[in-house]
Coordinates of C-alpha atoms in Angstrom, one line a residue:
X1 CA -3.9 -3.6 3.9
X2 CA -2.7 -1.5 6.8
X3 CA -4.1 -2.5 10.3
X4 CA -7.5 -1.5 11.7
X5 CA -9.9 -2.0 14.3
X6 CA -13.0 -0.4 12.2
X7 CA -14.0 -0.1 8.5
X8 CA -13.5 3.7 9.1
X9 CA -9.8 3.7 9.8
X10 CA -9.0 2.1 6.5
X11 CA -7.6 4.7 3.9
X12 CA -9.7 5.0 0.9
X13 CA -6.9 3.8 -1.6
X14 CA -6.5 0.7 0.3
X15 CA -10.2 -0.2 0.0
X16 CA -10.4 0.6 -3.8
X17 CA -7.1 -1.5 -4.3
X18 CA -8.5 -4.5 -2.0
X19 CA -12.0 -3.9 -3.8
X20 CA -10.5 -4.3 -7.6
X21 CA -8.1 -7.3 -6.6
X22 CA -11.1 -9.3 -5.1
X23 CA -12.9 -8.5 -8.5
X24 CA -9.7 -9.8 -10.6
X25 CA -9.0 -12.6 -8.3
X26 CA -12.7 -13.7 -7.5
X27 CA -15.0 -13.0 -9.9
X28 CA -15.9 -13.2 -13.5
X29 CA -14.8 -10.2 -15.6
X30 CA -15.3 -11.5 -18.9
X31 CA -18.3 -9.1 -19.5
X32 CA -16.1 -6.2 -18.7
X33 CA -15.1 -4.0 -21.6
X34 CA -11.0 -4.0 -22.8
X35 CA -9.1 -1.0 -22.3
X36 CA -7.4 1.0 -25.3
X37 CA -4.3 -0.5 -23.6
X38 CA -5.4 -4.1 -23.6
X39 CA -6.6 -4.4 -20.4
X40 CA -9.8 -4.5 -18.9
X41 CA -12.2 -1.7 -17.8
X42 CA -13.9 -2.5 -14.1
X43 CA -17.1 -0.1 -13.7
X44 CA -17.0 2.0 -10.5
X45 CA -20.4 0.1 -9.4
X46 CA -18.6 -3.1 -9.4
X47 CA -16.0 -1.7 -7.2
X48 CA -18.3 -0.1 -4.8
X49 CA -20.2 -3.6 -4.7
X50 CA -16.9 -5.4 -3.9
X51 CA -16.1 -2.9 -1.4
X52 CA -19.3 -3.6 0.5
X53 CA -18.5 -7.2 0.0
X54 CA -15.2 -7.2 1.9
X55 CA -15.8 -4.6 4.6
X56 CA -19.5 -4.7 5.3
X57 CA -22.9 -3.0 3.8
X58 CA -21.9 0.3 5.8
X59 CA -18.6 0.6 4.1
X60 CA -18.2 3.6 1.8
X61 CA -15.4 4.4 -0.9
X62 CA -14.2 7.2 -2.7
X63 CA -13.0 6.4 -6.3
X64 CA -9.6 7.4 -7.2
X65 CA -6.5 6.1 -9.0
X66 CA -4.2 3.8 -6.7
X67 CA -1.1 1.7 -7.3
X68 CA 2.0 2.3 -9.0
X69 CA 3.7 0.7 -12.3
X70 CA 2.0 -2.8 -13.2
X71 CA -0.4 -2.9 -10.3
X72 CA -1.9 0.7 -10.7
X73 CA -5.4 0.9 -11.3
X74 CA -6.3 4.2 -13.0
X75 CA -9.7 5.7 -12.3
X76 CA -11.6 7.4 -15.3
X77 CA -13.9 9.9 -13.5
X78 CA -15.6 10.6 -16.7
X79 CA -16.7 7.0 -17.9
X80 CA -16.8 5.9 -14.2
X81 CA -14.2 2.9 -14.7
X82 CA -11.0 1.5 -13.7
X83 CA -8.6 0.6 -16.0
X84 CA -6.6 -2.4 -15.2
X85 CA -3.7 -4.2 -17.0
X86 CA -3.4 -8.0 -17.9
X87 CA 0.2 -8.0 -17.3
X88 CA 0.5 -7.8 -13.4
X89 CA 3.6 -9.4 -12.6
X90 CA 3.9 -10.0 -8.7
X91 CA 6.1 -11.6 -6.3
X92 CA 3.5 -12.6 -3.7
X93 CA 3.9 -13.4 0.1
X94 CA 3.2 -16.9 0.6
X95 CA 0.5 -16.9 3.6
X96 CA 0.2 -20.1 6.0
X97 CA -2.9 -19.9 8.6
X98 CA -1.1 -20.9 11.8
X99 CA -4.3 -20.8 14.0
X100 CA -8.2 -20.4 13.7
X101 CA -10.8 -20.0 16.2
X102 CA -14.5 -19.4 16.0
X103 CA -17.1 -17.9 18.1
X104 CA -20.8 -17.3 17.7
X105 CA -19.9 -16.5 13.6
X106 CA -16.8 -14.5 14.6
X107 CA -13.4 -16.1 13.2
X108 CA -9.9 -15.0 14.1
X109 CA -7.3 -16.2 12.0
X110 CA -3.4 -15.8 12.5
X111 CA -1.6 -15.8 9.5
X112 CA 2.2 -16.0 9.0
X113 CA 3.7 -14.5 5.6
X114 CA 6.7 -15.9 4.1
X115 CA 8.5 -13.4 1.8
X116 CA 8.1 -14.1 -2.2
X117 CA 12.0 -14.8 -2.6
X118 CA 12.6 -17.2 0.2
X119 CA 9.1 -18.7 -1.1
X120 CA 10.5 -19.4 -4.6
X121 CA 13.9 -20.7 -3.5
X122 CA 13.0 -23.5 -1.2
X123 CA 9.8 -24.6 -2.8
X124 CA 9.5 -28.3 -2.3
X125 CA 12.8 -28.7 -0.9
X126 CA 11.4 -29.2 2.7
X127 CA 13.5 -26.1 4.2
X128 CA 11.9 -24.7 7.2
X129 CA 11.7 -20.5 6.7
X130 CA 10.7 -17.9 9.0
X131 CA 7.7 -15.6 8.7
X132 CA 8.4 -12.0 7.7
X133 CA 5.3 -11.0 9.5
X134 CA 2.4 -12.5 11.5
X135 CA -1.1 -10.9 11.1
X136 CA -4.4 -11.6 13.0
X137 CA -7.6 -11.0 10.8
X138 CA -11.2 -11.2 12.5
X139 CA -14.0 -12.0 10.1
X140 CA -17.4 -12.1 10.9
X141 CA -19.7 -14.6 9.3
X142 CA -23.3 -14.1 8.6
X143 CA -25.7 -15.1 6.4
X144 CA -23.3 -17.0 4.6
X145 CA -21.3 -13.8 3.7
X146 CA -17.9 -12.9 5.0
X147 CA -17.0 -9.4 6.3
X148 CA -13.5 -8.6 7.5
X149 CA -13.6 -6.8 10.5
X150 CA -10.0 -5.9 11.5
X151 CA -6.4 -6.4 10.7
X152 CA -3.9 -6.4 13.5
X153 CA -0.1 -7.0 13.5
X154 CA 1.4 -9.7 15.8
X155 CA 4.8 -9.4 14.5
X156 CA 7.0 -8.1 11.9
X157 CA 7.4 -5.0 10.2
X158 CA 4.3 -3.1 9.7
X159 CA 5.7 -1.4 6.3
X160 CA 6.2 -5.0 4.8
X161 CA 2.5 -4.9 3.5

């Protein structure tokens, strides 16, 4: 996700993508129907709820197809569902929280991101690697719920998201 200071600065495609990933990684999807291609169909309603869970209750979303290739989530406007494949192959950055502070329920986390190819090559070897980028996340915790308030670059290349 690109840096932002306010939820309204986030593109709809980023909100959709983050919301669906939140569902796929953190939620029970066993009740969702299967897609004709063998993936799952995520209801539009669930994506909207996930968006508000991540970005706050005032967050809005415009449903649309997002992503490319194996990580594309195709929106079916007629049936109000997203088709998601079960065959996603990703090389993710390895995040490492390097600092965290809290004040009145607002947390600020500094996170270093190690590139995927480097992470795989040196894992378990005790080799120190440099972060490709460092981001700062501001999260508000209220009533046992976390809301992502902002993301900003500290260092690295903004295009390496």
